[in-house]
Coordinates of C-alpha atoms in Angstrom, one line a residue:
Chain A
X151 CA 119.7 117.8 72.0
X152 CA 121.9 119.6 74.1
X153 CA 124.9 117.9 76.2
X154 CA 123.3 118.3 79.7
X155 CA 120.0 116.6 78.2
X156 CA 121.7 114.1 77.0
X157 CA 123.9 112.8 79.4
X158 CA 121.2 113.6 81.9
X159 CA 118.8 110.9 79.9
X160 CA 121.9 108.5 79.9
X161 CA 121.6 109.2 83.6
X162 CA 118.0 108.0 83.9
X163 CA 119.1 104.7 82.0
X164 CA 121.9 104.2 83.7
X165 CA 120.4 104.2 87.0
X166 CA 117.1 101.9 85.8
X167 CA 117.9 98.2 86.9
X168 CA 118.0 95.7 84.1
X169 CA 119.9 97.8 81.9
X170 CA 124.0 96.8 81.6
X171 CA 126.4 99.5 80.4
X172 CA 129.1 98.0 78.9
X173 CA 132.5 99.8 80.0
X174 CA 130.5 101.0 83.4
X175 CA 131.4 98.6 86.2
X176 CA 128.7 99.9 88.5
X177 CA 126.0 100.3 86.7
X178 CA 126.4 96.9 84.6
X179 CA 126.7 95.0 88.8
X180 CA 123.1 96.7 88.9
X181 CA 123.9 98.3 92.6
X182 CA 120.6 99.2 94.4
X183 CA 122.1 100.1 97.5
X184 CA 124.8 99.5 100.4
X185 CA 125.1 98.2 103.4
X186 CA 124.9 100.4 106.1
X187 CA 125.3 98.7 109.4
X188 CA 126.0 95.3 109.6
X189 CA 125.9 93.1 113.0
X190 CA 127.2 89.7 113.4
X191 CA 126.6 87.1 110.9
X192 CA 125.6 88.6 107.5
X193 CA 126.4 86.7 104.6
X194 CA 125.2 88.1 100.8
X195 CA 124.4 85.1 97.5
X196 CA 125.0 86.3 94.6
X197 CA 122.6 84.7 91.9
X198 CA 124.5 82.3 90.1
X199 CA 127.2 81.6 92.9
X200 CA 126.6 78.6 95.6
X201 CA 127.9 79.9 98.4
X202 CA 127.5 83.2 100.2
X203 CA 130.0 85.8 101.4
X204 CA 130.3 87.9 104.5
X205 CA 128.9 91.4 104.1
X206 CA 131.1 94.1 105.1
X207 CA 130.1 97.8 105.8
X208 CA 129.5 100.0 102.9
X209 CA 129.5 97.2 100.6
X210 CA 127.5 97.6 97.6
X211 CA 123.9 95.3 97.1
X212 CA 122.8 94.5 94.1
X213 CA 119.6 93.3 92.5
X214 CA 118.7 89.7 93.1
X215 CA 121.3 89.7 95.9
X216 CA 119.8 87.6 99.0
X217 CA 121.2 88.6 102.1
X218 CA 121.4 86.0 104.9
X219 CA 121.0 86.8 108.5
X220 CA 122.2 84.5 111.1
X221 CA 121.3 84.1 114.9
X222 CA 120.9 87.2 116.8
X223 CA 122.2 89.3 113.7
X224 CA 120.9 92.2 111.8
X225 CA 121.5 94.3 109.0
X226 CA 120.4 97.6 107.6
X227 CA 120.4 98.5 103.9
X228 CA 120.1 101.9 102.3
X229 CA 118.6 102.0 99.0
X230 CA 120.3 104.5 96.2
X231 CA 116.7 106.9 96.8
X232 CA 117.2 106.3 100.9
X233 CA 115.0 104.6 101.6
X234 CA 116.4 101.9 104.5
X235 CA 115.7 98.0 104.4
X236 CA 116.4 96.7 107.7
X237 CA 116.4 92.6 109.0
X238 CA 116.8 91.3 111.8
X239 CA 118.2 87.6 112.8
X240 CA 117.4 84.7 110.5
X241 CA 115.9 86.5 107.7
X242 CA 116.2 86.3 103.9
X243 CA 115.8 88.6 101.5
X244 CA 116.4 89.8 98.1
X245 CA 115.4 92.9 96.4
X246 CA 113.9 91.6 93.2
X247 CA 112.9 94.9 91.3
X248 CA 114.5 98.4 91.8
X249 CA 113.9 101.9 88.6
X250 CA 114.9 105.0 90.3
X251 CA 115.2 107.8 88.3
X252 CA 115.9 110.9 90.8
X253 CA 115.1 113.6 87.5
X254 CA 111.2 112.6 87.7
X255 CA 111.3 111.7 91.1
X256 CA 110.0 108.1 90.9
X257 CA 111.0 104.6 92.4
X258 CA 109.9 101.4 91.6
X259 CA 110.6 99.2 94.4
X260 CA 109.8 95.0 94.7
X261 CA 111.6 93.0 97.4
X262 CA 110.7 89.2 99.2
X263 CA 111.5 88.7 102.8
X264 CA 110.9 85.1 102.7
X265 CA 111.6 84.3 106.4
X266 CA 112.3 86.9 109.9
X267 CA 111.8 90.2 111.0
X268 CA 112.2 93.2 108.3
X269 CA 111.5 96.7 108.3
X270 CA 111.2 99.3 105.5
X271 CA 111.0 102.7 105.8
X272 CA 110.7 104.9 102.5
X273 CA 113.2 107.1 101.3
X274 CA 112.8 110.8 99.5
X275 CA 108.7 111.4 98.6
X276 CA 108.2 110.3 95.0
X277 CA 105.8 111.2 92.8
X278 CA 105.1 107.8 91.0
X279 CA 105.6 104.2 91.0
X280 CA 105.4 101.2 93.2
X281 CA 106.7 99.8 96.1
X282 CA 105.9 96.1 97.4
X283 CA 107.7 93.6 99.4
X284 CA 106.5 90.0 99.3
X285 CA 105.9 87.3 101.1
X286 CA 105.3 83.8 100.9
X287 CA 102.0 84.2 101.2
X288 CA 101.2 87.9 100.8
X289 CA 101.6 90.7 98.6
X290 CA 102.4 94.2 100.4
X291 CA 102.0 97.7 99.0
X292 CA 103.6 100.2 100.3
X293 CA 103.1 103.9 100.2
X294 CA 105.3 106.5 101.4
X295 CA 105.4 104.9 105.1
X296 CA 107.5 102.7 107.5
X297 CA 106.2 99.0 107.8
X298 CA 107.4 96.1 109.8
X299 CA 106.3 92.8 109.4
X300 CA 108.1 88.9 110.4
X301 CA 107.4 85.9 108.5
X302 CA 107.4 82.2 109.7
X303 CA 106.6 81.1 113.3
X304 CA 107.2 83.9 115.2
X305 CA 104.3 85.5 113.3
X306 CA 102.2 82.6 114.3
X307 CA 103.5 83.3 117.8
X308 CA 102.9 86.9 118.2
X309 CA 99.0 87.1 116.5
X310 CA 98.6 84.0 118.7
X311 CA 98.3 86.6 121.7
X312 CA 96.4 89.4 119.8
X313 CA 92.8 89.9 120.7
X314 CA 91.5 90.2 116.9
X315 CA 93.2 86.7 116.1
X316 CA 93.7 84.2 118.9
X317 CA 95.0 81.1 119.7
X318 CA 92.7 79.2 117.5
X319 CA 93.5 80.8 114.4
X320 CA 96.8 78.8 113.7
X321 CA 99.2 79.9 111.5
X322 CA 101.7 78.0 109.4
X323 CA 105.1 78.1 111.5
X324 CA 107.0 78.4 107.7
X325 CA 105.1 81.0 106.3
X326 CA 102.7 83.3 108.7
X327 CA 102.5 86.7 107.8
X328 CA 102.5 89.7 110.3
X329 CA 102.8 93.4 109.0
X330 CA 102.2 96.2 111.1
X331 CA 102.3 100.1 110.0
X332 CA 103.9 102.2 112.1
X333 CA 103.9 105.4 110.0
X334 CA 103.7 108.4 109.4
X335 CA 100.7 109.3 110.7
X336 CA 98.1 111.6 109.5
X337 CA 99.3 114.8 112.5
X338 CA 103.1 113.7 111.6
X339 CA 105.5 116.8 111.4
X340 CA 108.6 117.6 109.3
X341 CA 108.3 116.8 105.1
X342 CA 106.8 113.1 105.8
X343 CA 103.2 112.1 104.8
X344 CA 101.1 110.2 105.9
X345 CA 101.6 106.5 104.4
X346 CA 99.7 103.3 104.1
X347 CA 99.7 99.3 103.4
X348 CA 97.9 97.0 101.5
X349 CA 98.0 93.2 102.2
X350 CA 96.7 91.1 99.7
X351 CA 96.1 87.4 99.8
X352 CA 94.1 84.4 99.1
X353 CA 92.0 86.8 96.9
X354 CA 91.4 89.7 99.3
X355 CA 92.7 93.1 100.4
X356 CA 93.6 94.5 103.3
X357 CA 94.2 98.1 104.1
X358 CA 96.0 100.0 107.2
X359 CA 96.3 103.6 107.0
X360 CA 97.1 104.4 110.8
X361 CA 100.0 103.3 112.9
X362 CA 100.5 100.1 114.7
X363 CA 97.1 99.2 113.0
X364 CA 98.4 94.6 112.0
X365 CA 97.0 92.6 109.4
X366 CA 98.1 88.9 109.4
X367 CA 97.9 86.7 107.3
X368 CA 98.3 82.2 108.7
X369 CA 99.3 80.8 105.9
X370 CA 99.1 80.0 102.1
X371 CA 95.8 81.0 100.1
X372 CA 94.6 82.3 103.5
X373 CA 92.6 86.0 103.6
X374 CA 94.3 88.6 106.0
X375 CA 92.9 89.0 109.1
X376 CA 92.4 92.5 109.9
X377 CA 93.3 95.7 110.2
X378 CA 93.7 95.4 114.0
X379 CA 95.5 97.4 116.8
X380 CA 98.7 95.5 117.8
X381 CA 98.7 95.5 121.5
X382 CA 102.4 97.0 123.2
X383 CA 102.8 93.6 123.9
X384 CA 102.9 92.5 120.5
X385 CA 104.6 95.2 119.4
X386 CA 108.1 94.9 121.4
X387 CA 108.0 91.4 120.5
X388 CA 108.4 92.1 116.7
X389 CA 111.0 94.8 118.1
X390 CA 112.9 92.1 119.7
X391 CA 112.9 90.2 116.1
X392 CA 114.2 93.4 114.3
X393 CA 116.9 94.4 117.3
X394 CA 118.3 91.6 118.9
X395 CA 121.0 93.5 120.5
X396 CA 118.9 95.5 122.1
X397 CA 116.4 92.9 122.9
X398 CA 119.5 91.5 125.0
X399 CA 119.9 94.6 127.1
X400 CA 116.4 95.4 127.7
X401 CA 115.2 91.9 128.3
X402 CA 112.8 92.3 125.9
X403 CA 110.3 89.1 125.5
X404 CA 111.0 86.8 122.5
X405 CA 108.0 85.4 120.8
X406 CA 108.9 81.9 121.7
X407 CA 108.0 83.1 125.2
X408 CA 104.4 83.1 124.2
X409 CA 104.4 79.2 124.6
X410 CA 104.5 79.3 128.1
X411 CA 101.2 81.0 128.2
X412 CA 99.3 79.2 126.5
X413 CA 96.0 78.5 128.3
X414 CA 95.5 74.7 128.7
X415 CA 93.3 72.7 126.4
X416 CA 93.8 75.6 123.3
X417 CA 97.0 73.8 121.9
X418 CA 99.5 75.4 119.8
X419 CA 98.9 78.4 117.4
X420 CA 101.0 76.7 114.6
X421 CA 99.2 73.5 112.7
X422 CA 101.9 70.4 112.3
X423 CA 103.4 71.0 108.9
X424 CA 101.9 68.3 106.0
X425 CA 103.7 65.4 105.6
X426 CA 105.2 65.9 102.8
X427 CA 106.7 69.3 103.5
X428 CA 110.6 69.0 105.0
X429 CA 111.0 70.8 107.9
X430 CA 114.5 72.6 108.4
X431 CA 116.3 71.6 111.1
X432 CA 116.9 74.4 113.3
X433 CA 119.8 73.7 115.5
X434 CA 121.9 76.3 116.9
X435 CA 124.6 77.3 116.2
X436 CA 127.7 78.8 118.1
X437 CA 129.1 81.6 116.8
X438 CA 125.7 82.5 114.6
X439 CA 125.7 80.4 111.6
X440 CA 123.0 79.7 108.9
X441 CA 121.2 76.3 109.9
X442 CA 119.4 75.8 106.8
X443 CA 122.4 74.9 105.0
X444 CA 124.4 71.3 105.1
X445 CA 127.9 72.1 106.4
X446 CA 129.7 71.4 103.2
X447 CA 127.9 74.4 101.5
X448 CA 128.0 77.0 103.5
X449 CA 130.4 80.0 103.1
X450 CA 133.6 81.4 104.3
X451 CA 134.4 80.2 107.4
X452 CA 134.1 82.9 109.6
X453 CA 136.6 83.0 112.7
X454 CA 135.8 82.8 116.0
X455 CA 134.1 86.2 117.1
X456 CA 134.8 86.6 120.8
X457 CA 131.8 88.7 121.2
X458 CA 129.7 85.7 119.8
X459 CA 127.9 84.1 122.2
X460 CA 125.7 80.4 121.7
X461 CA 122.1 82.0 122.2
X462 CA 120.8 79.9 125.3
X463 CA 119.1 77.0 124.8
X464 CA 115.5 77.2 124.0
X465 CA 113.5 73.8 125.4
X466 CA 110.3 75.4 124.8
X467 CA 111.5 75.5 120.7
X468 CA 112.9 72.7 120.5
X469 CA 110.1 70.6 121.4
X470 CA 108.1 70.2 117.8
X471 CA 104.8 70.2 117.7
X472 CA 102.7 67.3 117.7
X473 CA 103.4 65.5 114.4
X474 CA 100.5 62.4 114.5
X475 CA 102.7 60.5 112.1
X476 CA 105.6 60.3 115.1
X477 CA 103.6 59.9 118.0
X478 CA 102.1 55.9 119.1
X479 CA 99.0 56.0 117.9
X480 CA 96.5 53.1 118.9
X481 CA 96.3 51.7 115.5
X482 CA 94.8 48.0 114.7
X483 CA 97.9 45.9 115.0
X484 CA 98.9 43.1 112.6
X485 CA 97.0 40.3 113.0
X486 CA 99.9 38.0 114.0
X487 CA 100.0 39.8 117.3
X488 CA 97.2 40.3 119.8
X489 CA 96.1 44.4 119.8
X490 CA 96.7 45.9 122.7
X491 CA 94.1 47.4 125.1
X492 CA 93.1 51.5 123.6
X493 CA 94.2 53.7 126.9
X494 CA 91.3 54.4 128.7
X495 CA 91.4 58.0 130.1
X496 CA 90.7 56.5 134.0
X497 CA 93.5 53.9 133.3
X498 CA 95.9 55.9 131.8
X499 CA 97.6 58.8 134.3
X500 CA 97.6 62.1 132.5
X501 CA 100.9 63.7 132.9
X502 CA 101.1 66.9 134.6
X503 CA 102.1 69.6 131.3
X504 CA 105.6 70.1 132.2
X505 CA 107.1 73.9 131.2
X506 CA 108.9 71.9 128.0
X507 CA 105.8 71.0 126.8
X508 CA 103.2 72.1 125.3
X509 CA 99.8 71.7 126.9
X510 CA 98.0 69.8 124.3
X511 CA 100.5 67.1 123.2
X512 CA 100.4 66.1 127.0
X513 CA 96.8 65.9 127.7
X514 CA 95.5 65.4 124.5
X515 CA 94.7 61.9 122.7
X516 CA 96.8 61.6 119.5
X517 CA 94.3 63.0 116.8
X518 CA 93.5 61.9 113.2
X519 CA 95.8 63.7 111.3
X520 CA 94.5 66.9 109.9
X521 CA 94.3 68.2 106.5
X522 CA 97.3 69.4 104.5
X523 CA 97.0 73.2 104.7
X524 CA 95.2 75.0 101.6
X525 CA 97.3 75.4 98.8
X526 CA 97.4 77.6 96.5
X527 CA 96.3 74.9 93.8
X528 CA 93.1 73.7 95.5
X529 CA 90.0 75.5 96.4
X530 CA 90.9 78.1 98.9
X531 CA 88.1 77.9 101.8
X532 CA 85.5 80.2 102.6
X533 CA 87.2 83.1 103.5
X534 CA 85.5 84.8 106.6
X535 CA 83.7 87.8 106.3
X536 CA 86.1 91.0 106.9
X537 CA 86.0 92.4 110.3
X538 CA 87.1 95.4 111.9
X539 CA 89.0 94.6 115.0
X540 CA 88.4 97.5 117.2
X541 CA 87.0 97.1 120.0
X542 CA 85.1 93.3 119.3
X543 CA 85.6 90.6 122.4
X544 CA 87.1 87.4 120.9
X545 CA 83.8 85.7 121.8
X546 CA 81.4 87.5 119.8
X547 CA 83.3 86.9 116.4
X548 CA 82.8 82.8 116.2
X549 CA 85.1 80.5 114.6
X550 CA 85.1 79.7 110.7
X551 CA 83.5 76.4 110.4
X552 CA 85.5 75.4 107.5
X553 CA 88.8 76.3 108.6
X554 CA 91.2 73.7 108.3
X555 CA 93.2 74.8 111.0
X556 CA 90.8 74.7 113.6
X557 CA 92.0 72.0 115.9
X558 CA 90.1 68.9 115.1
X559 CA 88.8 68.0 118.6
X560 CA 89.1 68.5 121.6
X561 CA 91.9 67.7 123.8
X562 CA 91.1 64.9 126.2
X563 CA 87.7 63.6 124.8
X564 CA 87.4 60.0 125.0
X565 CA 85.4 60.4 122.1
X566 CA 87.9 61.3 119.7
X567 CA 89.8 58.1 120.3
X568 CA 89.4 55.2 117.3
X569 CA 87.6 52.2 118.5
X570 CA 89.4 49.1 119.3
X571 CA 90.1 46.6 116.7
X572 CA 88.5 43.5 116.5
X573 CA 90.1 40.5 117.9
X574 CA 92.1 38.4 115.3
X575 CA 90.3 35.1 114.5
Chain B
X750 CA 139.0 116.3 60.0
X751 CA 136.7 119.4 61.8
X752 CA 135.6 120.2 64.9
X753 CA 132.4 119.3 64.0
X754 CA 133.6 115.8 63.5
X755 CA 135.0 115.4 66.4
X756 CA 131.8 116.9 68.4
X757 CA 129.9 113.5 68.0
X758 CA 132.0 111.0 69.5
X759 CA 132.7 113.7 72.4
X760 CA 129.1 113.5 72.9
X761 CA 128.9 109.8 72.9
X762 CA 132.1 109.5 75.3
X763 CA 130.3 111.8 77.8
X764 CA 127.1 109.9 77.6
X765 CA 129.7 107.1 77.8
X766 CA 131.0 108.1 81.1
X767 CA 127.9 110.2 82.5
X768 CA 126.2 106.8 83.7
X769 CA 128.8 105.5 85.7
X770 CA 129.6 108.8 87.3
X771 CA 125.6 110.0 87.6
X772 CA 125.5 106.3 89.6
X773 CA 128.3 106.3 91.6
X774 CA 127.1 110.1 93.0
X775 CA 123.9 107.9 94.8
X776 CA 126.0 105.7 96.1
X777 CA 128.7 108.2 97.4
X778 CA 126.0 110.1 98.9
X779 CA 124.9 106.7 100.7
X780 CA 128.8 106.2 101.7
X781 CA 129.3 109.8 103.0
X782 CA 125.8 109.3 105.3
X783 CA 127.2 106.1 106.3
X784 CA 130.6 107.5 107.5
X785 CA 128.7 110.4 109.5
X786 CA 127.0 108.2 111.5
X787 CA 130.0 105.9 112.7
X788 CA 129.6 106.5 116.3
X789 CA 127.0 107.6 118.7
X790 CA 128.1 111.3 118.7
X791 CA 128.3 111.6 115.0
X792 CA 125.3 110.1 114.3
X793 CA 123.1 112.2 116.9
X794 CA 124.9 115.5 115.0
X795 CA 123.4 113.8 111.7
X796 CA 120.1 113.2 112.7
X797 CA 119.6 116.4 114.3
X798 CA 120.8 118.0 111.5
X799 CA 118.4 115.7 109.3
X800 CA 115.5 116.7 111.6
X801 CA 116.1 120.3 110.7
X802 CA 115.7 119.7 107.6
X803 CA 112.7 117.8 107.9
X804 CA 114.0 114.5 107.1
X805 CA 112.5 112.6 110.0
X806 CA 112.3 109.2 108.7
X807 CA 115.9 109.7 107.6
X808 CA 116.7 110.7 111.1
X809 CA 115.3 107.6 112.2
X810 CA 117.1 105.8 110.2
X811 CA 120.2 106.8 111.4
X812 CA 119.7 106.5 114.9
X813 CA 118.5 103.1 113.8
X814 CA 121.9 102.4 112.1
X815 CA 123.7 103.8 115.6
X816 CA 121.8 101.6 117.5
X817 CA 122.6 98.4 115.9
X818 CA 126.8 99.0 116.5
X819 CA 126.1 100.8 119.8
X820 CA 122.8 99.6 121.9
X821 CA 124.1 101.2 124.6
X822 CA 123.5 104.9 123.2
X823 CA 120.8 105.8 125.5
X824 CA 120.4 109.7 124.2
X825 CA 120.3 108.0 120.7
X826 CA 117.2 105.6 122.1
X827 CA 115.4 108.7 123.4
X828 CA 115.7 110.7 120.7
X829 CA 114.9 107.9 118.5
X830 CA 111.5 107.4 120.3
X831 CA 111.0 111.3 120.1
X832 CA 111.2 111.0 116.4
X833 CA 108.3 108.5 117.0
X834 CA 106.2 110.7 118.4
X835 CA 106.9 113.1 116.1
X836 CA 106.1 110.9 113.1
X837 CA 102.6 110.6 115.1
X838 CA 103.3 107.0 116.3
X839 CA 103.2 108.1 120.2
X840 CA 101.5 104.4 121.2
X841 CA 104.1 102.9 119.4
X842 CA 106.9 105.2 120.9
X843 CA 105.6 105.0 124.7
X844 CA 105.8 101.2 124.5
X845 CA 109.3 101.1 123.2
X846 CA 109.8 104.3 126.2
X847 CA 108.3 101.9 128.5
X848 CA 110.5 98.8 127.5
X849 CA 113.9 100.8 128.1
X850 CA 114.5 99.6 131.6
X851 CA 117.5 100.9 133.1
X852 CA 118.1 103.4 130.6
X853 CA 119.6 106.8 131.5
X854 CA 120.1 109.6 129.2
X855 CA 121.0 113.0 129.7
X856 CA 118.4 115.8 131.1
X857 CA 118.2 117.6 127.5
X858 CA 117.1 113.9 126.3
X859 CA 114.8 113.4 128.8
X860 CA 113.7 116.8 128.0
X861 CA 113.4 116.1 124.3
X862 CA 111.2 113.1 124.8
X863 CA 108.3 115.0 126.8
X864 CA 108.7 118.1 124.4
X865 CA 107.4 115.0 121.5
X866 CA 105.5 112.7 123.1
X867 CA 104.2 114.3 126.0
X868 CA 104.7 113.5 129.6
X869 CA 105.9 110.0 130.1
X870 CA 106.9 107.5 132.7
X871 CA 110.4 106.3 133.4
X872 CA 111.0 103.2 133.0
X873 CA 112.6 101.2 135.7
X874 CA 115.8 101.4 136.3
X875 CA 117.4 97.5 136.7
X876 CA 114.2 95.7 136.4

């Protein structure tokens, strides 16, 4: 073995993750990239510390790092092949797996976005192994391609307005999937080819090989819906995710904006989270900040960025969703106390759905409280068949009947109400 | 003690010091892209010079990485959204065109944009 082959296999090693050479500083950190551009609040965990540091240009990533996006922040990562990991604000992710070896010209690539907006864009064409970013609630191959995708409510949000998913399909605000290809496609010039995605979850597969073609995915144990078109519309929202800067100069529509047009009576695409699920407190936070982290553990205290501005208030956000457990229900009263009349729909005045509000806590009569979501550990439900959506009208493609998520009455039905409890002897 | 004594621990102490250096040459290369695209102008030079070599999605990505320091870098935009078209997402690239209201760029821009993607619209300019 001559000495070029030989330190050219150490090479290989060297740059596989997983393997520590003692004596070599950078390979034994396990760097899989650096951080190219870095805007606002960006803040890197290192497995094994609490707290989270400020990311700086050019700093190095390495595996099982989770970066930490705050409010309207972003950050772009190039991988040691070149491929580029960007996220936008309030995102978390962590590149879990990453074997590069540049002599055979492979890459093995796994990474979890596990909330926000993220795009990847493959580096250098390789001639084996696998690239797939995860989600909560979905598993996404990746060949040779550029992908975007958001996680959480704003997924919920934005396939709310699509054609091929609708209002009625409602998503889980913490872990809604929505992935859209946006390249290469098949007539794209220069040394890139054409590239595609696979979505799998709940048991099935989905495959786009075209850009701008979605698939989305509501929640846990859930098949994806699609491949679909995204509509323009759609599209700039999940652009306002990943850019925020330039969503502020352009104006661009967030997805929260969606909950003004809501049509009355079709309620919120995102199902109240179960019970027994905490729900992060989102406040926000001046100067950026991380909000899903008590006070006392987050990281360096960053000074006071004069270019940081509070993002303006959101009422439309802030109001949750209808949570039966907090709202007066008209349950039987103890029997110490007279029950009080049920609300009758001529008797009670129906508040006019005020801009802060959604459409179907106003008007509607509190519910029965709906199933948890499907977990992974029970039965998924019937999945529904796969569809193309091309060029189908919402109304010829019917709802599931077993979808836990379809609302579970009507909004304003006097005959969703419970009866009225008997009169205490 | 001969040469050939001495030969195998040379070896080893290459192979010693070949990983470190073999991995720190990725990462310098990642550095040295990083530092040509500091500003608008630098980075414009790079990804033109990454689009003649083919490299369009890493042209992308640097007019990305611009953009995020410098959203005001209107030529970078444009070009950006000709690299769209050019990576045969033209629906994709006209809505972003379409969303740039007020932007300006230069003629050659301009120029660039309908050479890609095709006759397109202005957008407004302070809508």
């Amino acid at each position: 073995m001559t000495r070029t082959s030989l330190a050219a296999a150490a090479a290989r090693i060297a740059i596989a993750a997983g393997l520590t050479a003692a004596g070599a500083p950078i390979a034994s950190a396990q760097v899989v990239g650096v951080s190219a551009a870095v805007k606002n609040d960006v803040r890197i965990r290192v497995p094994g510390t609490p707290l989270p540091r400020p990311v700086q240009v050019k700093q190095r990533v390495a595996l099982r790092d989770q970066v930490q996006t705050g409010v309207k922040s972003q950050l772009q990562v190039l991988l040691l092949d070149k491929s580029v990991f960007t996220v936008g604000a309030n995102a978390r992710l962590t590149i879990d797996r990453y074997v590069y070896d540049p002599s055979r010209n492979t890459r093995s690539f796994g990474a979890t976005v596990a909330r926000g907006a993220f795009r990847f864009a493959s580096g250098r064409r390789t001639t084996g192994g696998t690239s797939t970013i995860s989600t909560p609630v979905a598993s996404i191959g990746v060949r040779g391609t550029i992908v975007e995708g958001v996680v959480g409510e704003a997924a919920a949000l934005i396939a709310a307005e699509e054609t091929a998913v609708g209002a009625r399909m409602r998503g889980d605000p913490a872990t809604a999937s929505l992935i859209v290809l946006r390249g290469p496609g098949r007539a794209t010039q220069g040394n890139a080819a054409p590239g595609s995605i696979t979505v799998t979850s709940g048991g099935r597969t989905a495959t786009a090989d075209r850009p701008l073609l979605a698939i989305y995915v509501p929640g846990p144990g859930m098949a994806p819906i699609g491949p679909f078109p995204i509509s323009p519309g759609g599209l700039m929202q999940l652009q306002a995710l990943l850019h925020p800067a330039l969503a502020d100069r352009f104006g661009w529509r967030q997805p929260a904006d969606n909950l003004a047009t809501v049509p009355p009576g079709q309620g919120m695409p995102l199902y109240p989270a179960p019970r027994d699920r905490p729900r992060l407190p989102r406040p926000p936070m001046p100067g950026g900040g991380f909000d899903d982290e008590p006070p006392g553990q987050r990281g360096v205290q960053l000074p006071n960025l004069p270019n940081l501005q509070p993002p303006p208030p959101r009422p439309r956000t802030q109001a949750p969703p209808p949570r039966p457990t907090n709202q007066p229900t008209p349950t039987p009263q103890p029997r110490t106390a007279a029950p009080p009349p049920p609300p009758s729909p001529a008797a009670a005045p129906t508040p006019t759905p005020t801009p802060n509000q959604p459409p179907s806590s106003v008007a509607a009569p509190p519910p029965p409280p709906p199933p948890p979501p499907p977990s992974l550990k029970s039965a998924p439900p019937p999945p529904p068949p796969p569809q193309q959506f091309n060029s189908v009208p919402p109304t010829a493609t019917p709802p599931p009947p077993s979808n836990p998520n379809q609302p579970p009455g009507q909004p304003g039905k006097p005959s969703q109400k419970p009866p009225p409890p008997p009169p205490p002897k | 003690m001969t040469v050939r004594d001495l030969l195998l621990p040379g070896l080893l102490a290459c192979a010693w010091a070949a990983p470190a250096q073999a991995q720190a040459d990725p990462v310098r290369e990642l550095d040295a892209l990083i530092d040509r695209s500091g500003d608008p102008a630098s980075a414009m030079a790079l990804a033109r010079s990454q689009i003649g070599e083919g490299d369009l999605l890493g042209a992308a990505a640097t007019l990305e990485r611009v953009l995020i320091d410098f959203p005001d870098a209107d030529d970078a935009l444009l070009l950006h959204a000709s690299l769209l078209c050019r990576l045969d997402d033209r629906p994709g690239a006209r809505a972003e065109l379409a969303s740039l209201n007020g932007v300006a760029g230069s003629g050659a821009a301009w120029a660039e944009v309908t050479a890609a993607c095709g006759p397109v619209p202005r957008p407004g300019r302070g809508e």
